C-alpha atoms as an extended CHARMM CRD file, in Angstrom:
* protein
*
       125  EXT
         1         1  UNK       CA              0.0000000000        0.0000000000        0.0000000000  PROA      1               0.0000000000
         2         2  UNK       CA              1.1960000000        3.4840000000       -0.8000000000  PROA      2               0.0000000000
         3         3  UNK       CA              1.2500000000        6.3260000000        1.7020000000  PROA      3               0.0000000000
         4         4  UNK       CA             -1.7410000000        7.9190000000       -0.0650000000  PROA      4               0.0000000000
         5         5  UNK       CA             -3.8430000000        4.7930000000        0.4270000000  PROA      5               0.0000000000
         6         6  UNK       CA             -2.8010000000        4.6380000000        4.0780000000  PROA      6               0.0000000000
         7         7  UNK       CA             -3.7910000000        8.2840000000        4.5550000000  PROA      7               0.0000000000
         8         8  UNK       CA             -7.1360000000        7.6430000000        2.8580000000  PROA      8               0.0000000000
         9         9  UNK       CA             -7.8170000000        4.6280000000        5.0700000000  PROA      9               0.0000000000
        10        10  UNK       CA             -6.7900000000        6.4590000000        8.2520000000  PROA      10              0.0000000000
        11        11  UNK       CA             -8.8880000000        9.4580000000        7.1940000000  PROA      11              0.0000000000
        12        12  UNK       CA            -11.9430000000        7.2750000000        6.5880000000  PROA      12              0.0000000000
        13        13  UNK       CA            -11.5810000000        5.5750000000        9.9560000000  PROA      13              0.0000000000
        14        14  UNK       CA            -11.1480000000        8.9520000000       11.6390000000  PROA      14              0.0000000000
        15        15  UNK       CA            -14.2580000000       10.3100000000        9.9100000000  PROA      15              0.0000000000
        16        16  UNK       CA            -16.3530000000        7.3160000000       10.9820000000  PROA      16              0.0000000000
        17        17  UNK       CA            -15.0650000000        7.3840000000       14.5480000000  PROA      17              0.0000000000
        18        18  UNK       CA            -15.5640000000       11.1420000000       14.8560000000  PROA      18              0.0000000000
        19        19  UNK       CA            -19.1040000000       11.0190000000       13.5050000000  PROA      19              0.0000000000
        20        20  UNK       CA            -19.9430000000        8.1440000000       15.8630000000  PROA      20              0.0000000000
        21        21  UNK       CA            -18.6300000000       10.0530000000       18.8800000000  PROA      21              0.0000000000
        22        22  UNK       CA            -20.5350000000       13.1780000000       17.8070000000  PROA      22              0.0000000000
        23        23  UNK       CA            -23.7120000000       11.0810000000       17.4300000000  PROA      23              0.0000000000
        24        24  UNK       CA            -23.2840000000        9.6540000000       20.9320000000  PROA      24              0.0000000000
        25        25  UNK       CA            -22.8400000000       13.2050000000       22.2540000000  PROA      25              0.0000000000
        26        26  UNK       CA            -26.0000000000       14.3400000000       20.4680000000  PROA      26              0.0000000000
        27        27  UNK       CA            -27.9740000000       11.4370000000       21.9200000000  PROA      27              0.0000000000
        28        28  UNK       CA            -26.6100000000       12.3000000000       25.3630000000  PROA      28              0.0000000000
        29        29  UNK       CA            -27.6250000000       15.9190000000       24.8490000000  PROA      29              0.0000000000
        30        30  UNK       CA            -31.1920000000       14.8220000000       24.1890000000  PROA      30              0.0000000000
        31        31  UNK       CA            -31.3980000000       12.1270000000       26.8720000000  PROA      31              0.0000000000
        32        32  UNK       CA            -29.5430000000       13.4360000000       29.9270000000  PROA      32              0.0000000000
        33        33  UNK       CA            -31.8020000000       14.8550000000       32.6390000000  PROA      33              0.0000000000
        34        34  UNK       CA            -30.0330000000       17.9520000000       33.9660000000  PROA      34              0.0000000000
        35        35  UNK       CA            -28.1530000000       20.9580000000       32.6640000000  PROA      35              0.0000000000
        36        36  UNK       CA            -24.7470000000       19.7380000000       33.8300000000  PROA      36              0.0000000000
        37        37  UNK       CA            -25.0650000000       16.3850000000       32.0760000000  PROA      37              0.0000000000
        38        38  UNK       CA            -26.2350000000       18.0950000000       28.9130000000  PROA      38              0.0000000000
        39        39  UNK       CA            -23.4060000000       20.5690000000       29.1850000000  PROA      39              0.0000000000
        40        40  UNK       CA            -20.9340000000       17.6820000000       29.3740000000  PROA      40              0.0000000000
        41        41  UNK       CA            -22.5260000000       15.9610000000       26.3700000000  PROA      41              0.0000000000
        42        42  UNK       CA            -22.4900000000       19.1930000000       24.3950000000  PROA      42              0.0000000000
        43        43  UNK       CA            -18.8080000000       19.9060000000       24.9000000000  PROA      43              0.0000000000
        44        44  UNK       CA            -16.6190000000       16.8680000000       25.4630000000  PROA      44              0.0000000000
        45        45  UNK       CA            -17.7860000000       14.3040000000       22.8740000000  PROA      45              0.0000000000
        46        46  UNK       CA            -18.7390000000       16.9660000000       20.3660000000  PROA      46              0.0000000000
        47        47  UNK       CA            -15.2850000000       18.5470000000       20.5390000000  PROA      47              0.0000000000
        48        48  UNK       CA            -13.5160000000       15.1990000000       20.2270000000  PROA      48              0.0000000000
        49        49  UNK       CA            -15.8490000000       14.1310000000       17.4200000000  PROA      49              0.0000000000
        50        50  UNK       CA            -15.2290000000       17.3460000000       15.5120000000  PROA      50              0.0000000000
        51        51  UNK       CA            -11.4840000000       17.0150000000       16.0480000000  PROA      51              0.0000000000
        52        52  UNK       CA            -11.5010000000       13.4770000000       14.6330000000  PROA      52              0.0000000000
        53        53  UNK       CA            -13.6600000000       14.5360000000       11.6830000000  PROA      53              0.0000000000
        54        54  UNK       CA            -11.3020000000       17.3980000000       10.8800000000  PROA      54              0.0000000000
        55        55  UNK       CA             -8.2580000000       15.1120000000       11.1650000000  PROA      55              0.0000000000
        56        56  UNK       CA             -9.9830000000       12.7200000000        8.7670000000  PROA      56              0.0000000000
        57        57  UNK       CA            -10.6510000000       15.5630000000        6.3530000000  PROA      57              0.0000000000
        58        58  UNK       CA             -7.0410000000       16.7150000000        6.5740000000  PROA      58              0.0000000000
        59        59  UNK       CA             -5.8170000000       13.1820000000        5.8360000000  PROA      59              0.0000000000
        60        60  UNK       CA             -8.1260000000       12.8610000000        2.8330000000  PROA      60              0.0000000000
        61        61  UNK       CA             -7.7540000000       16.3390000000        1.3050000000  PROA      61              0.0000000000
        62        62  UNK       CA             -4.0020000000       16.8170000000        1.8880000000  PROA      62              0.0000000000
        63        63  UNK       CA             -3.6480000000       20.4130000000        0.6590000000  PROA      63              0.0000000000
        64        64  UNK       CA             -1.9270000000       23.0500000000        2.7710000000  PROA      64              0.0000000000
        65        65  UNK       CA             -4.7190000000       25.5940000000        2.3670000000  PROA      65              0.0000000000
        66        66  UNK       CA             -7.3560000000       23.1110000000        3.5610000000  PROA      66              0.0000000000
        67        67  UNK       CA             -5.2510000000       21.8840000000        6.4620000000  PROA      67              0.0000000000
        68        68  UNK       CA             -4.5710000000       25.4630000000        7.5740000000  PROA      68              0.0000000000
        69        69  UNK       CA             -8.2980000000       26.2120000000        7.5170000000  PROA      69              0.0000000000
        70        70  UNK       CA             -9.0150000000       23.0510000000        9.5090000000  PROA      70              0.0000000000
        71        71  UNK       CA             -6.4560000000       24.1240000000       12.1360000000  PROA      71              0.0000000000
        72        72  UNK       CA             -8.3010000000       27.4250000000       12.5290000000  PROA      72              0.0000000000
        73        73  UNK       CA            -11.5730000000       25.5530000000       13.0470000000  PROA      73              0.0000000000
        74        74  UNK       CA             -9.9570000000       23.2400000000       15.6310000000  PROA      74              0.0000000000
        75        75  UNK       CA             -8.5200000000       26.2270000000       17.4930000000  PROA      75              0.0000000000
        76        76  UNK       CA            -11.8320000000       28.0640000000       17.5260000000  PROA      76              0.0000000000
        77        77  UNK       CA            -13.6680000000       24.9880000000       18.7930000000  PROA      77              0.0000000000
        78        78  UNK       CA            -11.0560000000       24.2500000000       21.4550000000  PROA      78              0.0000000000
        79        79  UNK       CA            -11.2540000000       27.8290000000       22.7490000000  PROA      79              0.0000000000
        80        80  UNK       CA            -15.0010000000       28.4460000000       22.6240000000  PROA      80              0.0000000000
        81        81  UNK       CA            -16.5230000000       25.1360000000       23.8100000000  PROA      81              0.0000000000
        82        82  UNK       CA            -15.0170000000       25.1270000000       27.3390000000  PROA      82              0.0000000000
        83        83  UNK       CA            -15.7600000000       28.8140000000       27.8730000000  PROA      83              0.0000000000
        84        84  UNK       CA            -19.3430000000       28.3600000000       26.7040000000  PROA      84              0.0000000000
        85        85  UNK       CA            -19.8340000000       25.3490000000       28.9760000000  PROA      85              0.0000000000
        86        86  UNK       CA            -18.3940000000       27.2000000000       31.9450000000  PROA      86              0.0000000000
        87        87  UNK       CA            -20.6190000000       30.2310000000       31.4170000000  PROA      87              0.0000000000
        88        88  UNK       CA            -23.7020000000       28.0700000000       30.8690000000  PROA      88              0.0000000000
        89        89  UNK       CA            -23.0220000000       26.0630000000       34.0240000000  PROA      89              0.0000000000
        90        90  UNK       CA            -22.3650000000       29.1690000000       36.0680000000  PROA      90              0.0000000000
        91        91  UNK       CA            -25.5230000000       30.8960000000       34.8690000000  PROA      91              0.0000000000
        92        92  UNK       CA            -27.6980000000       27.8260000000       35.4400000000  PROA      92              0.0000000000
        93        93  UNK       CA            -26.3210000000       27.3470000000       38.9530000000  PROA      93              0.0000000000
        94        94  UNK       CA            -26.8600000000       30.9800000000       39.8910000000  PROA      94              0.0000000000
        95        95  UNK       CA            -30.3820000000       31.1600000000       38.4920000000  PROA      95              0.0000000000
        96        96  UNK       CA            -31.4180000000       27.8760000000       40.0810000000  PROA      96              0.0000000000
        97        97  UNK       CA            -32.0340000000       26.1120000000       36.7650000000  PROA      97              0.0000000000
        98        98  UNK       CA            -29.9880000000       23.1180000000       37.9170000000  PROA      98              0.0000000000
        99        99  UNK       CA            -31.5970000000       20.2730000000       39.8080000000  PROA      99              0.0000000000
       100       100  UNK       CA            -29.8980000000       20.1860000000       43.2070000000  PROA      100             0.0000000000
       101       101  UNK       CA            -30.9790000000       16.6150000000       43.9840000000  PROA      101             0.0000000000
       102       102  UNK       CA            -28.9120000000       15.3730000000       41.0120000000  PROA      102             0.0000000000
       103       103  UNK       CA            -25.7090000000       16.9860000000       42.3050000000  PROA      103             0.0000000000
       104       104  UNK       CA            -23.5010000000       14.4490000000       44.0530000000  PROA      104             0.0000000000
       105       105  UNK       CA            -21.1780000000       16.9630000000       45.6600000000  PROA      105             0.0000000000
       106       106  UNK       CA            -21.8040000000       20.6980000000       45.7620000000  PROA      106             0.0000000000
       107       107  UNK       CA            -18.5880000000       22.4960000000       46.7060000000  PROA      107             0.0000000000
       108       108  UNK       CA            -19.9570000000       25.9200000000       45.8520000000  PROA      108             0.0000000000
       109       109  UNK       CA            -23.3610000000       25.6770000000       47.5460000000  PROA      109             0.0000000000
       110       110  UNK       CA            -22.6400000000       26.8130000000       51.1060000000  PROA      110             0.0000000000
       111       111  UNK       CA            -20.3220000000       29.6530000000       50.0830000000  PROA      111             0.0000000000
       112       112  UNK       CA            -22.7460000000       30.8390000000       47.4130000000  PROA      112             0.0000000000
       113       113  UNK       CA            -25.7180000000       30.8160000000       49.8100000000  PROA      113             0.0000000000
       114       114  UNK       CA            -23.7080000000       32.7340000000       52.4100000000  PROA      114             0.0000000000
       115       115  UNK       CA            -22.6400000000       35.3030000000       49.8250000000  PROA      115             0.0000000000
       116       116  UNK       CA            -26.1980000000       35.8730000000       48.5540000000  PROA      116             0.0000000000
       117       117  UNK       CA            -27.4890000000       36.2260000000       52.1300000000  PROA      117             0.0000000000
       118       118  UNK       CA            -24.8140000000       38.8320000000       52.8780000000  PROA      118             0.0000000000
       119       119  UNK       CA            -25.7150000000       40.7430000000       49.7310000000  PROA      119             0.0000000000
       120       120  UNK       CA            -29.3980000000       40.6390000000       50.6280000000  PROA      120             0.0000000000
       121       121  UNK       CA            -28.8140000000       42.0050000000       54.1370000000  PROA      121             0.0000000000
       122       122  UNK       CA            -26.1770000000       44.5110000000       53.0580000000  PROA      122             0.0000000000
       123       123  UNK       CA            -23.3470000000       43.0810000000       55.1910000000  PROA      123             0.0000000000
       124       124  UNK       CA            -19.8070000000       43.7150000000       53.9850000000  PROA      124             0.0000000000
       125       125  UNK       CA            -18.0380000000       41.0020000000       56.0320000000  PROA      125             0.0000000000
């Protein structure tokens, strides 16, 4: 087998694996019960799936202009997905949109309740 056939085979496997992981993430996004589970399904498998799909495309296309464009897409996804998930989780926790009975361990809960009580009463300490 030539190196081009090996790249085509590796690219095809990467495309199939990436699309499968993205599909599992999409199913998890629809099926998980709370905002934190959905947030996990929306970021981790989707990012890995997209990364594998873009690697597969790079292996199949093999032009410098296309590979450079794919690197820009990977960078944008790697920077925006974690920030979006963090902001979504923070906003849902603060607004009470999360289901507290599904949280196994809430490290922020006591400190956050104390802070909101101090703000409500006007205490500075």
